[in-house]
Coordinates of C-alpha atoms in Angstrom, one line a residue:
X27 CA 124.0 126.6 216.2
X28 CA 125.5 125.3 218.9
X29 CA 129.2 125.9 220.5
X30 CA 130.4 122.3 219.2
X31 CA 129.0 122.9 215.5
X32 CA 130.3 126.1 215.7
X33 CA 133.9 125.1 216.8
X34 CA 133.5 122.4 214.4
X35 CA 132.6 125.1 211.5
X36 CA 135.4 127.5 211.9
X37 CA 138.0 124.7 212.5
X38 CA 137.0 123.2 208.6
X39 CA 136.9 126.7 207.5
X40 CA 140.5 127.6 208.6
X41 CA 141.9 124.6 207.1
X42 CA 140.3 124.9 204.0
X43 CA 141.4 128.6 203.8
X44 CA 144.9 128.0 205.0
X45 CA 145.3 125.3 202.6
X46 CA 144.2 126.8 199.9
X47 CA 146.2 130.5 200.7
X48 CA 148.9 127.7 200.6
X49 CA 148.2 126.5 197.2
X50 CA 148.2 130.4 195.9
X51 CA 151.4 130.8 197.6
X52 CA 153.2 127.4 196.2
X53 CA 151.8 128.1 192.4
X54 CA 153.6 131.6 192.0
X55 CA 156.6 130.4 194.1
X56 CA 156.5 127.7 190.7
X57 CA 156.3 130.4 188.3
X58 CA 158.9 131.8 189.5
X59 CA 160.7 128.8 189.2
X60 CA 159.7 128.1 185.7
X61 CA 160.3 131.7 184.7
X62 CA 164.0 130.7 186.0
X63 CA 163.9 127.8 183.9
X64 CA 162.5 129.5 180.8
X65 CA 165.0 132.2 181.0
X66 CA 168.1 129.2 180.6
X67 CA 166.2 127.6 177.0
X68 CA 167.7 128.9 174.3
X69 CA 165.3 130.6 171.7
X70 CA 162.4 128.4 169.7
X71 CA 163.4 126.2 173.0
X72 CA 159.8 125.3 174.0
X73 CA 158.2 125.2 178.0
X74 CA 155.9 122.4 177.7
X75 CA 153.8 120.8 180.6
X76 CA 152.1 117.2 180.5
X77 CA 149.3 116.8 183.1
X78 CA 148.4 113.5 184.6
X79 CA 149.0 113.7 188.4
X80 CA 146.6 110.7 189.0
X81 CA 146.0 107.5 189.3
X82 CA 149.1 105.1 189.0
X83 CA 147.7 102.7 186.5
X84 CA 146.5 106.2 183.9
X85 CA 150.1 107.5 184.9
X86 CA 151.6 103.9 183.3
X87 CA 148.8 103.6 180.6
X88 CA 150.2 107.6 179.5
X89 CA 153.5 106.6 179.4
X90 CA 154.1 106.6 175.7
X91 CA 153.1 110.2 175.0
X92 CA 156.2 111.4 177.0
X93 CA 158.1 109.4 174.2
X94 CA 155.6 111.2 171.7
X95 CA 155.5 114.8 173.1
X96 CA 159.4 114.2 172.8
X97 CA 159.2 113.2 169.2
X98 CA 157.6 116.1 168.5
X99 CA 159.5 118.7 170.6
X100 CA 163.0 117.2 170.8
X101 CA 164.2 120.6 171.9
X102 CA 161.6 121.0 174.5
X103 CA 162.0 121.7 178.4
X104 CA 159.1 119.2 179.3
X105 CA 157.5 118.8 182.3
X106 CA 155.3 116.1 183.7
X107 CA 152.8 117.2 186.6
X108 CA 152.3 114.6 189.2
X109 CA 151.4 113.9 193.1
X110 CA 154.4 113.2 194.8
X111 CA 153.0 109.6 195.8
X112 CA 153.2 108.8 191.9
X113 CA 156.3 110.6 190.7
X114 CA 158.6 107.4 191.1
X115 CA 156.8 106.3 187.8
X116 CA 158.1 109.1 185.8
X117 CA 161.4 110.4 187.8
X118 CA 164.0 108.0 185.7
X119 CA 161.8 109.1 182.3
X120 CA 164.5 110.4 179.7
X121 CA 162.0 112.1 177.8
X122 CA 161.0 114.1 180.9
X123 CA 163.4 116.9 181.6
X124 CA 162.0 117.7 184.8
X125 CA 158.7 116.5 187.6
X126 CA 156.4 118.7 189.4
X127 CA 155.5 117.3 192.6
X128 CA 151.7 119.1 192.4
X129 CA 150.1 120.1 195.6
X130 CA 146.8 120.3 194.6
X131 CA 144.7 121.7 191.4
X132 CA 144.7 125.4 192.7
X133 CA 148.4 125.5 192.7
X134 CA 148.1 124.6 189.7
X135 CA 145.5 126.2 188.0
X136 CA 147.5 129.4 190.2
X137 CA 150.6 128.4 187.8
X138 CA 148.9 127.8 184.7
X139 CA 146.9 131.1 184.7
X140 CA 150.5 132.9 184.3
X141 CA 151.0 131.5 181.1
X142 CA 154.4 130.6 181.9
X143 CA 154.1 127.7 179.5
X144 CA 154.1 127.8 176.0
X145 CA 152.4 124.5 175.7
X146 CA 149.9 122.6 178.2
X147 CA 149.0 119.0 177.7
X148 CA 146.2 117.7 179.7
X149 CA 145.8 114.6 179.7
X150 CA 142.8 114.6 182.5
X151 CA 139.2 115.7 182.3
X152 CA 137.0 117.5 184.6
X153 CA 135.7 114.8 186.8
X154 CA 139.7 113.9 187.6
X155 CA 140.8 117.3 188.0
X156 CA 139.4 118.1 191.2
X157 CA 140.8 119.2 195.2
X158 CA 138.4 118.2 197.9
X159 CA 140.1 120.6 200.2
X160 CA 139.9 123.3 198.0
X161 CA 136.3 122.0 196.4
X162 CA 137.8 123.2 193.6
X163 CA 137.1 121.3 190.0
X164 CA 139.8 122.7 187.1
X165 CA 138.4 122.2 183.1
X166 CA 140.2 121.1 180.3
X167 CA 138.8 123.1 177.4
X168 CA 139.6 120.2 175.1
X169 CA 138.4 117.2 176.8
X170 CA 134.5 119.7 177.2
X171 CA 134.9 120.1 173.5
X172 CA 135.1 117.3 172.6
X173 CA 132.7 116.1 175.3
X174 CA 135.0 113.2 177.2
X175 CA 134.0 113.0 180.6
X176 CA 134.3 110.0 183.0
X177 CA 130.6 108.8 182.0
X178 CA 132.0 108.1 178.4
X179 CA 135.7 108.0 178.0
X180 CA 136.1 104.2 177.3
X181 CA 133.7 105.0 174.0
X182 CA 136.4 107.1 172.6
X183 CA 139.5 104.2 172.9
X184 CA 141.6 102.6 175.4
X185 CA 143.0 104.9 178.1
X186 CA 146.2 105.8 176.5
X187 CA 144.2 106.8 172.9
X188 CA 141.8 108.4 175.2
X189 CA 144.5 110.6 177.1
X190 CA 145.9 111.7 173.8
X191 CA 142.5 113.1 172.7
X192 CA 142.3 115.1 175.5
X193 CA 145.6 116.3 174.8
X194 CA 144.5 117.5 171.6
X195 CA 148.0 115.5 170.6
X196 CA 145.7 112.9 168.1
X197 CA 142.2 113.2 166.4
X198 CA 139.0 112.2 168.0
X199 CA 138.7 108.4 167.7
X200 CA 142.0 107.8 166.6
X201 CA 144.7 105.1 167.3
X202 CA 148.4 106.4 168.9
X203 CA 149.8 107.0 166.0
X204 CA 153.5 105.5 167.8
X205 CA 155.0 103.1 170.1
X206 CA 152.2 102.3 172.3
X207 CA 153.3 99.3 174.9
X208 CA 153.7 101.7 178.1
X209 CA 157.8 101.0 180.2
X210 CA 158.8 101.0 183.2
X211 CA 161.7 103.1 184.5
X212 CA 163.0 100.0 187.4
X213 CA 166.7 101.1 189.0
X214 CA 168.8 99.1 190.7
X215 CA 167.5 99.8 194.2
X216 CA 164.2 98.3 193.1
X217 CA 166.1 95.3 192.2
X218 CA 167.9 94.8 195.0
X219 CA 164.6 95.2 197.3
X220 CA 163.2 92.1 195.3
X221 CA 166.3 90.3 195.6
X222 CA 166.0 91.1 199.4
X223 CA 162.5 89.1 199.3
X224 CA 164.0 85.5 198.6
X225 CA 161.1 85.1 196.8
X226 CA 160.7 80.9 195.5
X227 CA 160.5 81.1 191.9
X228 CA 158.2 80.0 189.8
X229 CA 155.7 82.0 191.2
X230 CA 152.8 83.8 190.3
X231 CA 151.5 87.1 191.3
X232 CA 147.9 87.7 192.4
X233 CA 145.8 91.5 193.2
X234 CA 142.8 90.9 194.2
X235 CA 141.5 94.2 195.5
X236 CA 141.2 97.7 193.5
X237 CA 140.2 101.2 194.4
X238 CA 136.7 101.0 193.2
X239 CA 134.5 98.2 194.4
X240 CA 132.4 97.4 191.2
X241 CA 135.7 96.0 189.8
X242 CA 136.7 93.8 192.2
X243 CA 136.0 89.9 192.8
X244 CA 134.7 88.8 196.2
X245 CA 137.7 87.5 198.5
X246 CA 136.0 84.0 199.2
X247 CA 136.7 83.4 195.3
X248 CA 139.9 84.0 195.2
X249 CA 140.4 81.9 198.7
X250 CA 139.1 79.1 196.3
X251 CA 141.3 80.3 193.3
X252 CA 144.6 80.2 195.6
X253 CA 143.6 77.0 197.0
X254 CA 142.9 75.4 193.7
X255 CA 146.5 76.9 192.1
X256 CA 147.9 74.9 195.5
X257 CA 146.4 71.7 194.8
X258 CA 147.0 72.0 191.1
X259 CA 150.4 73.7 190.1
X260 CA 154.3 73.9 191.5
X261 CA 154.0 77.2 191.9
X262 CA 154.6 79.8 194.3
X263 CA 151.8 81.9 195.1
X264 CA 152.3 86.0 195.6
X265 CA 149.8 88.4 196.6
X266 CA 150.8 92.0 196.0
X267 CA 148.6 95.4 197.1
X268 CA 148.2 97.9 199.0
X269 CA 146.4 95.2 201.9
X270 CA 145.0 92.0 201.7
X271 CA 141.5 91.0 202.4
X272 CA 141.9 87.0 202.0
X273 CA 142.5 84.2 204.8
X274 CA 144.7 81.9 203.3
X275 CA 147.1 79.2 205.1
X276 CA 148.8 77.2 202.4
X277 CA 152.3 77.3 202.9
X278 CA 152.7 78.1 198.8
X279 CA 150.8 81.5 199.3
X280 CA 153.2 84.8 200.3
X281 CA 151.3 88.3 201.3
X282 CA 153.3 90.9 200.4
X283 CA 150.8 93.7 200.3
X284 CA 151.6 96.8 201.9
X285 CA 155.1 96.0 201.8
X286 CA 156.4 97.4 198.6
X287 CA 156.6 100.6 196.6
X288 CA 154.8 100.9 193.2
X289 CA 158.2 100.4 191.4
X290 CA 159.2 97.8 194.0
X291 CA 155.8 96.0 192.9
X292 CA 156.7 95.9 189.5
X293 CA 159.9 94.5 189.8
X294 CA 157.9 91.6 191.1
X295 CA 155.8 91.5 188.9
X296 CA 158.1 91.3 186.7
X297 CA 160.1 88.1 187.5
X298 CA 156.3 86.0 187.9
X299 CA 155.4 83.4 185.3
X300 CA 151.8 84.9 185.0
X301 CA 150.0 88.0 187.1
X302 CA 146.5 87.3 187.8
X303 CA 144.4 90.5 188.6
X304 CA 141.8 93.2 188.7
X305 CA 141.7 96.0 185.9
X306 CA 143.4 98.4 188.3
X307 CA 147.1 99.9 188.6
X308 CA 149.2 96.7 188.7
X309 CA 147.6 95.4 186.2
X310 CA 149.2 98.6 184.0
X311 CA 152.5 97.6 185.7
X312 CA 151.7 94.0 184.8
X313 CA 151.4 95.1 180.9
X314 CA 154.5 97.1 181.5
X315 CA 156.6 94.7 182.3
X316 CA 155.7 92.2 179.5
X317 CA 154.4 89.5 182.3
X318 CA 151.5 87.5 180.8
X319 CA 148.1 88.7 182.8
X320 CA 145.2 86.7 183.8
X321 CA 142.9 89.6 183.8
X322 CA 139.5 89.9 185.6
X323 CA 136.8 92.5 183.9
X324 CA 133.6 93.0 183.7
X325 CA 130.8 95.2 182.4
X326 CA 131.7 98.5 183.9
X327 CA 128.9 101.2 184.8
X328 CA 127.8 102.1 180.9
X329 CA 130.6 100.5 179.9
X330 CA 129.5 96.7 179.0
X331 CA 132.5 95.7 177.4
X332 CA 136.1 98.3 177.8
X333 CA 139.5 97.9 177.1
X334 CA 141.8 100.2 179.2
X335 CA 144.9 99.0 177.8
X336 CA 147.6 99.2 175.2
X337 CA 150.4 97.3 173.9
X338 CA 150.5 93.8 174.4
X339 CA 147.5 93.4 176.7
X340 CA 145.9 95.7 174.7
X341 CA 146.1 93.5 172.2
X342 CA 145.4 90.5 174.3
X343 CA 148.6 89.0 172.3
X344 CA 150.0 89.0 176.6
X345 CA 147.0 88.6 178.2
X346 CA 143.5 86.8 178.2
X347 CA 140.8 88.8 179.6
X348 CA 138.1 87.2 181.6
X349 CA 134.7 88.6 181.3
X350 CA 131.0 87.7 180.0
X351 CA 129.4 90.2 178.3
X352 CA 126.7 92.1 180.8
X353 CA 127.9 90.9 183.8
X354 CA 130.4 92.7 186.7
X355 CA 133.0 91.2 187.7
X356 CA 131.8 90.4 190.9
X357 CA 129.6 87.8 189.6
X358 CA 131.8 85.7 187.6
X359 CA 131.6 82.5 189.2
X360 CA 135.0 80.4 190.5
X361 CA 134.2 77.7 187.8
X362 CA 134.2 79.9 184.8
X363 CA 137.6 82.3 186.3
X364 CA 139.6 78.7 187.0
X365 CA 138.1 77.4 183.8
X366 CA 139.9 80.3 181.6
X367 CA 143.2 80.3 184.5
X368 CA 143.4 76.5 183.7
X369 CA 143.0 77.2 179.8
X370 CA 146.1 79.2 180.2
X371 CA 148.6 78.1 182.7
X372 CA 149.2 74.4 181.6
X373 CA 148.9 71.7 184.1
X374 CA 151.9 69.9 185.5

């Protein structure tokens, strides 16, 4: 080994171990927290946590079981577990009594192992429960029995019916048996920020990039898809992300990616005529917000046809998906995308 490799190996080493003596140290500093908070409930008062730290789009799609869980346990001290980058989605939640910011899956398997909680509700399997500093994956006993994992979720419902299974809160296979079009929680702030934007109404929204490849639609098609909404419509075009990956010069088109938070997002998403997208997070902010969607699919690994979604564009009573059975998205051609944009958004 040489002295670079060997530098190189101890440096990873002590990070890992310091981060994850770190993680020990945070999840008992929580317990004693929650063993705070415990002592305060008054007796049959339940300590109840809901687990979905991950991705913003499954954090939306969840919503509704904090309403459930509530239904359930209106006494309940309930807490929703979440990295801090996501816990604007649930912070203004009235059925959530309080947020853990998590700091990885070892402080909270650290936590958990106390049995501080009378109730755990995971709504995550295996494959998403996992630190890559740590190298550490955390199981949910209910999702491995009944054998949902991220090769075959989308066979057992739309994401929403699927989190609730591995929450053991419905039967396997089942529909949610309440309320299931996912909210927002906007504030005033997030208002005033899109105010701030002088955005040129009518407008329409646009995402055109996700977090995994195999969903997304290749950037030179959407050039053509902005430039044909320009030539053809009085509307103001708005993309919205976390960067953009088009080149664009009509003066209709505004990039706004990187520019907002996820709340801030949804606010615009919110006042456009129509969202046109990816299945990925805004589109869950899109169905949220009761904007119609223009929504992009295709087949997905094992997953030939899927529906993620809930409510209205669950549904498709808000949305229209656009897919052909067998192919990815990447290889729907511009013709057949315009064709189905043009069958919804009516000419001037």
């Amino acid at each position: 080994m040489t002295l670079k490799s060997f530098i190189a190996l101890w440096t990873h080493r002590y990070y890992k171990y310091t981060h994850i003596g770190k993680a020990h140290l945070l999840g008992y500093q929580a317990y004693l927290h929650f063993k705070g908070v415990k002592g305060k409930l008054k007796k049959g008062q339940k300590l109840i946590a809901i687990i979905r730290t991950e991705h913003f789009g499954d954090i939306v799609a969840a919503e509704p079981i904090s309403r459930y869980v509530r239904s359930l346990h209106p006494d309940a001290h309930i807490v929703w577990f979440v990295k801090p980058s996501f816990s604007e989605l649930v912070a203004h939640n009235a059925s959530i009594d309080e947020i853990f910011r998590e700091f990885c899956v070892t402080q909270r398997k650290t936590l958990l192992d106390t049995g501080i909680f009378d109730e755990v509700i995971q709504l995550q399997f295996t494959n998403n429960n996992h630190c890559p500093k740590c190298q550490v994956f955390v199981d949910n006993p209910v999702a491995a029995r009944r054998n949902i994992n991220i090769y075959n979720y989308f066979n057992y419902g739309n994401l929403l019916e699927v989190f609730a299974q591995t929450g053991d809160l419905i039967p396997e296979k089942a529909t949610f048996p309440a309320d299931d079009k996912p909210k927002l929680y906007l504030q005033e702030s997030h208002r005033q920020k899109v105010d701030s934007l002088n955005l040129k109404e009518p407008f329409i929204v646009l995402h055109c990039q996700s977090n995994y490849a195999p969903k997304d639609w290749p950037a030179e098609k959407w050039e053509q898809l902005v430039q044909w909404l320009a030539d053809n419509y009085l509307y103001q075009i708005v993309e919205i992300g976390l960067k953009s990956n088009l080149n664009v010069s009509t003066r209709v088109y505004r990039n706004l990616c990187g520019q907002l938070s996820i709340l801030e997002t949804a606010e615009v998403i919110r006042r456009a005529s129509y969202f046109i997208g990816l299945d990925s997070g805004p589109s869950h902010l899109g169905n949220a917000s009761g904007t119609f969607g223009v929504i992009l699919m295709g087949s997905l690994n094992d997953f030939p046809e899927y529906n993620p979604y809930s409510g209205g564009y669950g549904s498709q009573e808000n949305a229209v998906f656009v897919r052909q059975k067998g192919l990815p998205c990447a290889q729907l051609s511009f013709d057949f995308v315009r064709d189905k944009v043009a069958g919804v958004i009516p000419l001037p």
